[in-house]
mmCIF file of C-alpha atoms in Angstrom:
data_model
loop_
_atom_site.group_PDB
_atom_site.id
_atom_site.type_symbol
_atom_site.label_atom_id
_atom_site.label_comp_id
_atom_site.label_asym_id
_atom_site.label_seq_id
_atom_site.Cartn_x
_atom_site.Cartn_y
_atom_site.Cartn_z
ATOM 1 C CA UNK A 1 86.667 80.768 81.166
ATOM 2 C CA UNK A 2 87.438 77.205 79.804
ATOM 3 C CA UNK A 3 90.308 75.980 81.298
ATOM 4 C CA UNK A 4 92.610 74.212 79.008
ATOM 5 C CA UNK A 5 92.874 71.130 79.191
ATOM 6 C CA UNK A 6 96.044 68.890 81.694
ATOM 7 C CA UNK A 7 97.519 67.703 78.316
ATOM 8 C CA UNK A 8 97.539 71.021 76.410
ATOM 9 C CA UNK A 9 99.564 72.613 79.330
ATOM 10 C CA UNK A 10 103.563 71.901 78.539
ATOM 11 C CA UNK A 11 105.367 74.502 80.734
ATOM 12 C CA UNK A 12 104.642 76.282 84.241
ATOM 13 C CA UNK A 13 106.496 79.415 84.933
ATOM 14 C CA UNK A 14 105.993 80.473 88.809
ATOM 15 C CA UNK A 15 106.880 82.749 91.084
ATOM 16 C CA UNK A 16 108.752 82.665 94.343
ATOM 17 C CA UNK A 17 107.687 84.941 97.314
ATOM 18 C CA UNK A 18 103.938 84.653 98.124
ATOM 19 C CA UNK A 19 103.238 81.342 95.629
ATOM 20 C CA UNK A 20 105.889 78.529 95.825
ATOM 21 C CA UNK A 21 106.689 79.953 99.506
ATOM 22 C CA UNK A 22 104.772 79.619 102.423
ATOM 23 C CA UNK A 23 105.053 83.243 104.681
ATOM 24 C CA UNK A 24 107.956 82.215 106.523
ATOM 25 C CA UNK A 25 109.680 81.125 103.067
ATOM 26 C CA UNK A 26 109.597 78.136 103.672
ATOM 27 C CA UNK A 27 107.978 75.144 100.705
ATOM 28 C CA UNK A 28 105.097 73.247 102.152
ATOM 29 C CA UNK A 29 106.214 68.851 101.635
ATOM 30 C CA UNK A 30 102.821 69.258 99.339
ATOM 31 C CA UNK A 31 104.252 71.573 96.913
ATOM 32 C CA UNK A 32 107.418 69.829 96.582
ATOM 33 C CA UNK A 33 105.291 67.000 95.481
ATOM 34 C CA UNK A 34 102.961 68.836 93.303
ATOM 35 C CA UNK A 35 106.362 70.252 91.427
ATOM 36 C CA UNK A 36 107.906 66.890 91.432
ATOM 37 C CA UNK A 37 104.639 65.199 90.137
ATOM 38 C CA UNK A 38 104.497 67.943 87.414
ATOM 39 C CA UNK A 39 108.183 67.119 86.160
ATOM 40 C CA UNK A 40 107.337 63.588 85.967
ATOM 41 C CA UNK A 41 104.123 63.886 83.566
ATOM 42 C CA UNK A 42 106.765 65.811 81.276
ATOM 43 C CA UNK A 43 105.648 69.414 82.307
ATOM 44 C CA UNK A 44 108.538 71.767 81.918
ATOM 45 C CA UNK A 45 109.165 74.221 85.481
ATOM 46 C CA UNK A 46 110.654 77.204 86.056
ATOM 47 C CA UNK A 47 110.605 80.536 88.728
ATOM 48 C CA UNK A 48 110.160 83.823 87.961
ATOM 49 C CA UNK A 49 110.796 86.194 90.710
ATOM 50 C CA UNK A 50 111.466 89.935 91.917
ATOM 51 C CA UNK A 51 114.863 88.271 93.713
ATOM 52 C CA UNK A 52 118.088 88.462 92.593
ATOM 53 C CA UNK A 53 119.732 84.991 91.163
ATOM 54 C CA UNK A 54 122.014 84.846 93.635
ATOM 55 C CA UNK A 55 118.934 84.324 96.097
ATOM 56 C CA UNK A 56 116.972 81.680 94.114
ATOM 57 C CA UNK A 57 119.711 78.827 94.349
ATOM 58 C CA UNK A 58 118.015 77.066 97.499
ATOM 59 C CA UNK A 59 114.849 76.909 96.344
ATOM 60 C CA UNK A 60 116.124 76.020 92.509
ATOM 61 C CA UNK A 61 117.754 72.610 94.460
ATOM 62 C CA UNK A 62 114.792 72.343 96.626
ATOM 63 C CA UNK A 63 112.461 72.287 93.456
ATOM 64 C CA UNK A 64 115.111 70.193 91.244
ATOM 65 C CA UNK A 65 114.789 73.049 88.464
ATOM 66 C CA UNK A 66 116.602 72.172 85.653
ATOM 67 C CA UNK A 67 116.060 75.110 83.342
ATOM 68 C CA UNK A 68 116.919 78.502 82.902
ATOM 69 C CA UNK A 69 115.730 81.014 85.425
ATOM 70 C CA UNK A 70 114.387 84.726 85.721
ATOM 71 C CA UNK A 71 115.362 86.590 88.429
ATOM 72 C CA UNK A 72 114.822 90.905 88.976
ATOM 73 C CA UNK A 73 111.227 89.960 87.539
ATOM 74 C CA UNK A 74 113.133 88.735 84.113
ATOM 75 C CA UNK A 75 115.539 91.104 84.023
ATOM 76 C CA UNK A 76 118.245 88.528 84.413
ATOM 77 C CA UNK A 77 117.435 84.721 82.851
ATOM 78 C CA UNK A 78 120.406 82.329 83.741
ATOM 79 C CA UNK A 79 120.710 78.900 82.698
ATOM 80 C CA UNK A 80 121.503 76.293 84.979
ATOM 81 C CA UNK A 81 125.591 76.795 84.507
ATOM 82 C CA UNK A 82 125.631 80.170 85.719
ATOM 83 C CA UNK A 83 125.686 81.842 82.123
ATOM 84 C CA UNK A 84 122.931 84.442 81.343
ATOM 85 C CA UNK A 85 120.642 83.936 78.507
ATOM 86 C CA UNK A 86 119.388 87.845 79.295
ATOM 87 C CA UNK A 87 120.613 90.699 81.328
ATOM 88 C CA UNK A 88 119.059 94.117 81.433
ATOM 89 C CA UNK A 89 120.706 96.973 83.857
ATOM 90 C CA UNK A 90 118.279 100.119 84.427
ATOM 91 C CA UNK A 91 119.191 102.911 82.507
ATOM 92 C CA UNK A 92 121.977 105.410 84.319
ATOM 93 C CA UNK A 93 119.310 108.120 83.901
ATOM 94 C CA UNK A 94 116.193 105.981 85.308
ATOM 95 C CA UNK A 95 118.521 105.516 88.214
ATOM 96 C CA UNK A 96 119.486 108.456 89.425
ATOM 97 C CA UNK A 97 115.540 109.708 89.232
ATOM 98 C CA UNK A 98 114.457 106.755 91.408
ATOM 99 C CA UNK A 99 117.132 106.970 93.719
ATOM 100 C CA UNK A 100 117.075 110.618 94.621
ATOM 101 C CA UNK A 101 113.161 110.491 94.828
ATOM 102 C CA UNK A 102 113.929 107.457 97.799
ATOM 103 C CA UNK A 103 116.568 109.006 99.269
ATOM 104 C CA UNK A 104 114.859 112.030 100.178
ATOM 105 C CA UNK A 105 112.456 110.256 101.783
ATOM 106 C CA UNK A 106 112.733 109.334 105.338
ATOM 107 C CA UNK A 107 110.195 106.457 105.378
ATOM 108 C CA UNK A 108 111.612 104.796 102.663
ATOM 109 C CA UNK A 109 114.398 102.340 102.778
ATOM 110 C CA UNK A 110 116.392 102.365 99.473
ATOM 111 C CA UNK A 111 118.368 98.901 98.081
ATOM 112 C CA UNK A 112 120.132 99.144 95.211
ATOM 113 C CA UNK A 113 121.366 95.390 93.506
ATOM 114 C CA UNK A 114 124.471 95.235 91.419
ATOM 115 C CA UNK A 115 127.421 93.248 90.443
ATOM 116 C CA UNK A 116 126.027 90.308 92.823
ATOM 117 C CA UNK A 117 125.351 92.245 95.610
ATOM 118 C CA UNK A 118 122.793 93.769 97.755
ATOM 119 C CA UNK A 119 123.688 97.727 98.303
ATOM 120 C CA UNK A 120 122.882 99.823 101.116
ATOM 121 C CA UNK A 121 124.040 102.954 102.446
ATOM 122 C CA UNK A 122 123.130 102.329 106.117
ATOM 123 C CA UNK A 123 122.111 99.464 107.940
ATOM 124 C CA UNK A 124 119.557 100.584 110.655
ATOM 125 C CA UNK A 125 116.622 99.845 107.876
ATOM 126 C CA UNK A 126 113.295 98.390 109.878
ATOM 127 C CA UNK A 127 112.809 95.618 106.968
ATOM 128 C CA UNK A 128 116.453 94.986 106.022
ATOM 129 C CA UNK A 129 116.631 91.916 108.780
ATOM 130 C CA UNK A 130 113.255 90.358 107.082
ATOM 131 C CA UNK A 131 114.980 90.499 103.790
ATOM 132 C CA UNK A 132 118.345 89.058 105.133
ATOM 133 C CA UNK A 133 116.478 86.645 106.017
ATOM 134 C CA UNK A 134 114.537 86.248 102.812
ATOM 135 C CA UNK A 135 117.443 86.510 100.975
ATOM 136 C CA UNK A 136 119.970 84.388 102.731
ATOM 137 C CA UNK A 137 122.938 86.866 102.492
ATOM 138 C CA UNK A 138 124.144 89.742 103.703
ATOM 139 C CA UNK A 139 123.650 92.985 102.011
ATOM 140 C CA UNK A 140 127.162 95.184 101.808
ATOM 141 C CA UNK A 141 127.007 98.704 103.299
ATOM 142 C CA UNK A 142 128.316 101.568 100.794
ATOM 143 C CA UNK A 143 128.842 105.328 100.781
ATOM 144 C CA UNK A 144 127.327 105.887 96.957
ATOM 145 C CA UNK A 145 125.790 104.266 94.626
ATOM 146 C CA UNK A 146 127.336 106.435 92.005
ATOM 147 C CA UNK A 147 129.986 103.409 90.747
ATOM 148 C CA UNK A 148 127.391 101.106 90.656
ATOM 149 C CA UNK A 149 125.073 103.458 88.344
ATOM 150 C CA UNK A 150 126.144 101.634 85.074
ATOM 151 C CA UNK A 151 125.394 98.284 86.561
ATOM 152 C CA UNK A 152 122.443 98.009 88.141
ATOM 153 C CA UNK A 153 119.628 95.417 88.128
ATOM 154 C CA UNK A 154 117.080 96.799 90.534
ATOM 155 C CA UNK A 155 116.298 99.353 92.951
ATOM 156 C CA UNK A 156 113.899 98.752 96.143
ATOM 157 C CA UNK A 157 111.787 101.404 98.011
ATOM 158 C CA UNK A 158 111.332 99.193 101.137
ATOM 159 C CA UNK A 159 108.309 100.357 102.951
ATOM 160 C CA UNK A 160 105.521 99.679 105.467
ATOM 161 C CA UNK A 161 103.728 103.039 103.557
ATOM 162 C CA UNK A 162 102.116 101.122 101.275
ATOM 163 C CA UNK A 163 100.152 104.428 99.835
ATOM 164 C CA UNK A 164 103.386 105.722 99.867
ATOM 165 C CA UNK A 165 104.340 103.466 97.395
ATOM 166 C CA UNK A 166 101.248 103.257 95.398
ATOM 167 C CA UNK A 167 102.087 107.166 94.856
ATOM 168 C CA UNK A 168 105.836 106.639 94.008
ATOM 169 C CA UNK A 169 105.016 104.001 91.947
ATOM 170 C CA UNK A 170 102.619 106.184 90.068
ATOM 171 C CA UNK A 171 105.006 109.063 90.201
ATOM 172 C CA UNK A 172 107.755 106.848 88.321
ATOM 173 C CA UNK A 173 105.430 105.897 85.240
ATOM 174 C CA UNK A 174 105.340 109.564 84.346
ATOM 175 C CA UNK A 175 109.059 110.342 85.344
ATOM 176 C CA UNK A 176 110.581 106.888 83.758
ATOM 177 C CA UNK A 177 108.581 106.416 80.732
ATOM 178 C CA UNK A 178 109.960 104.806 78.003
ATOM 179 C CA UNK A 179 113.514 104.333 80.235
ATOM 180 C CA UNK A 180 112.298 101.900 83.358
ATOM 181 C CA UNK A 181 109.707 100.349 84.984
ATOM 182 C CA UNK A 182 108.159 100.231 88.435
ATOM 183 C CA UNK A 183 106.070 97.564 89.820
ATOM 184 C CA UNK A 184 105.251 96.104 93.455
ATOM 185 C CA UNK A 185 106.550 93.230 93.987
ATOM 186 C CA UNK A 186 104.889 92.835 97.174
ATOM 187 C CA UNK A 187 103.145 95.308 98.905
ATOM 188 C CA UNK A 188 105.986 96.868 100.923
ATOM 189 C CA UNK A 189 108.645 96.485 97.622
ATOM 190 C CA UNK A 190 108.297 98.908 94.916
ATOM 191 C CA UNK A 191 110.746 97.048 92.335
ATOM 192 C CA UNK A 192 112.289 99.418 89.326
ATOM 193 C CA UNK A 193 113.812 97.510 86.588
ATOM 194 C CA UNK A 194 114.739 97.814 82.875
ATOM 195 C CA UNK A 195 111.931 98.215 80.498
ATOM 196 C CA UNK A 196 112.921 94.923 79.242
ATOM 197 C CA UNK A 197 112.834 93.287 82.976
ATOM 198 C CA UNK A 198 109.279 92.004 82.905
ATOM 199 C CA UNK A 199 107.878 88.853 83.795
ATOM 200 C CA UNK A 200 105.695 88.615 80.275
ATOM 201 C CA UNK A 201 108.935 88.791 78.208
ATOM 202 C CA UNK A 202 110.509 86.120 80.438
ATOM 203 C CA UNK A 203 107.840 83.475 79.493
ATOM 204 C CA UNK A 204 107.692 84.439 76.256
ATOM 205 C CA UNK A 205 111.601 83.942 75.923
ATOM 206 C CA UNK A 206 111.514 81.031 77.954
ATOM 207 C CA UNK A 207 108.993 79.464 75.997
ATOM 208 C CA UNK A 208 110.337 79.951 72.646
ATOM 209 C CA UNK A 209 113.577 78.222 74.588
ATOM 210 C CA UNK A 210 111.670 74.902 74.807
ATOM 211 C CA UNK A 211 109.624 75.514 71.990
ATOM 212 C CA UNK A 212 106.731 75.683 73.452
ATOM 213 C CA UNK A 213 103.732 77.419 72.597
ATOM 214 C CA UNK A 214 102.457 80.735 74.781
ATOM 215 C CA UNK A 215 98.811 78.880 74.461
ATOM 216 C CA UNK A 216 100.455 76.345 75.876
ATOM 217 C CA UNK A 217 101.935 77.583 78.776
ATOM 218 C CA UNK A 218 100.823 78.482 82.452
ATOM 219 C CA UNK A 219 101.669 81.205 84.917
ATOM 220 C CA UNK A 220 101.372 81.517 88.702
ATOM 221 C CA UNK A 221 101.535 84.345 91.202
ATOM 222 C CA UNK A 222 100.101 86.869 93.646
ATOM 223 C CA UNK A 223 102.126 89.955 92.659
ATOM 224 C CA UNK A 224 101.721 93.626 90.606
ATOM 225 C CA UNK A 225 104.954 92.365 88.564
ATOM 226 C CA UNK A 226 103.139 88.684 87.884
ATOM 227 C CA UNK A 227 100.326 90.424 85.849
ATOM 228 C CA UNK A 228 102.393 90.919 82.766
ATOM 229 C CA UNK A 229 103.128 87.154 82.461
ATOM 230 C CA UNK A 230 99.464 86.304 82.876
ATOM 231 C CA UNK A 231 98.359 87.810 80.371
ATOM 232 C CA UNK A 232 100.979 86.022 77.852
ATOM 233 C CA UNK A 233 100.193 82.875 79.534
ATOM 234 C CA UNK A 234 97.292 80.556 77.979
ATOM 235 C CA UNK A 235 96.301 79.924 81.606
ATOM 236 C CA UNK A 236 96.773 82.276 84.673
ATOM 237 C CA UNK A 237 96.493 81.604 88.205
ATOM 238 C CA UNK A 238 96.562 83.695 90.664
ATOM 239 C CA UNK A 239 96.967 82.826 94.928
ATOM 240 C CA UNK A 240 94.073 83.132 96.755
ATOM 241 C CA UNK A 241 95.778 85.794 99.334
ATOM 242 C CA UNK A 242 96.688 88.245 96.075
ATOM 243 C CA UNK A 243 95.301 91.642 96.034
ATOM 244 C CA UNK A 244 91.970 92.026 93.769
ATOM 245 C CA UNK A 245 93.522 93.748 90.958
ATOM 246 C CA UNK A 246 95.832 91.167 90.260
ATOM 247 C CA UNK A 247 92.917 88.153 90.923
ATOM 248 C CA UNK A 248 90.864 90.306 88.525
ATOM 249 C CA UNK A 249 94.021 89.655 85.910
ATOM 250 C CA UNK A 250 94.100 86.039 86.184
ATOM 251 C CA UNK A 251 91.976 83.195 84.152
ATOM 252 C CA UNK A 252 91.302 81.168 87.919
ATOM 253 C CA UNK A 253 92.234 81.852 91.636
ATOM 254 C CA UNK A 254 93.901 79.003 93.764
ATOM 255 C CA UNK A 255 94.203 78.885 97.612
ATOM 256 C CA UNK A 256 96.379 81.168 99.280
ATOM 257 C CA UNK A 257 100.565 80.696 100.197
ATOM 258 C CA UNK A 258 99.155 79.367 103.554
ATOM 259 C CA UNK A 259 96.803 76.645 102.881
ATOM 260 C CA UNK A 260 98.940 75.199 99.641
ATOM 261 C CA UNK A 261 97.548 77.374 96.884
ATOM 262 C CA UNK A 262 100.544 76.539 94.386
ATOM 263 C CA UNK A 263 100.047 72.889 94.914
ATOM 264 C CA UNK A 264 96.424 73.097 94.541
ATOM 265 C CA UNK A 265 96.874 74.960 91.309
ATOM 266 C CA UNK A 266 99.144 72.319 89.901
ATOM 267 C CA UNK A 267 97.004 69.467 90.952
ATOM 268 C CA UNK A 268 93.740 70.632 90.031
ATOM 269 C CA UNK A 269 94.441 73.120 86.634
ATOM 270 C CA UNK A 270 97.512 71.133 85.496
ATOM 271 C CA UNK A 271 97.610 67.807 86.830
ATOM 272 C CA UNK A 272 94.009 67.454 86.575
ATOM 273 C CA UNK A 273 93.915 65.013 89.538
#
């Protein structure tokens, strides 16, 4: 492809988990730079991520973002005050299909996020410390999710069955069509969101916020739920550790979250240094 040119490109939508952050979530003192450099040449950036808002505020200081934000892979786009500019809940009905389908299945640990909070019925979940973690709060133990059913901004199948969730994930296109979506996140999240929740729609919207072009924009990531704002983007990049059907989506490939991929991208397809 030809790569447009450092001038043409006026805003850089990225993701979090995987791109910006390095494995232990932390951000490398080179893409802090890179981000910093990009603000300064007049480059509008913002984050676009599977997490909920309430999780992004760290790394939204860290990065001095100034703009609105998508969280629940665009589900939810707040502006820097705290007031949404969109908010989409999953259908009642896409719900309760996704939820009984992980609940009746042993391997699968099933999060549910609504009304600010990270659901769970039990707490004895293999991954739930690594997403603690990832998250930086606590998640709050329930005995339903029926009250929350009207509410809800994503559900989780948590797995290390990663065919497992390859299948569910196929299983929910048919079952959810038209109502939800399902994508992976990562490979061991299988994300279901409203049909309007998706990553394309929030750089389109975001765009048309600054007025700037779609030709004119970039996206970065390594995910399944990245691919639909690649191709809406006028450049895609994809990290170097992402799997091959999502490389396959993207204009170029940068390094991976390990060796500084997202500052490589913005130095050497953006920057032009």
């Amino acid at each position: 492809m030809s790569v447009p040119k450092a001038s043409s490109i006026q805003f850089l939508l990225s993701d979090m988990d995987g791109t910006l952050l390095r494995p232990d979530h932390s951000i490398s003192p080179r893409t802090l730079d890179a981000v910093r450099a990009l603000r300064e040449a007049g480059v509008a950036f913002s984050l676009a991520t599977g997490r909920p808002p309430r999780a992004m505020q760290q790394q939204i200081e860290a990065l001095g973002v100034d703009l609105p934000t998508a969280g629940f892979n665009g589900g939810s786009i707040v502006r820097p005050d705290g007031r949404f500019l969109v908010r989409h809940h999953v259908p009642v009905q896409a719900a309760v299909t996704a939820l009984l389908l992980f609940e009746a299945l042993p391997q699968i640990e099933t999060w549910v996020f609504a009304d600010n909070e990270w659901l769970l019925r039990h707490l004895d979940g293999a991954l739930m410390p690594h997403e603690r973690q990832a998250l930086g709060y606590a998640p709050k133990v329930v005995d339903s999710f029926e009250e929350y059913l009207p509410r809800i901004d994503k559900i989780v199948a948590a797995s290390g069955d990663h065919r497992l969730l390859a299948k569910l994930e196929a299983r929910l296109h048919a079952s959810t069509a038209g109502q939800a979506q399902a994508s992976r996140s990562q490979p061991r999240f299988l994300d279901v969101t409203a049909l309007e929740a998706d990553k394309g729609q929030a750089l389109s919207t975001l765009a048309e916020y600054l007025g700037v072009p779609l030709q004119r924009t970039a996206a970065l990531g390594d995910g399944g739920n990245d691919s639909a704002m690649f191709r809406r983007a006028g450049l895609s990049i994809a990290m170097g550790q992402a799997p091959d059907q999502v490389k396959g989506e993207a204009d170029v490939i940068t390094g991976s979250n390990q060796e500084d991929g997202a500052a490589e991208a913005i130095e050497r397809y953006i920057l032009m240094r």
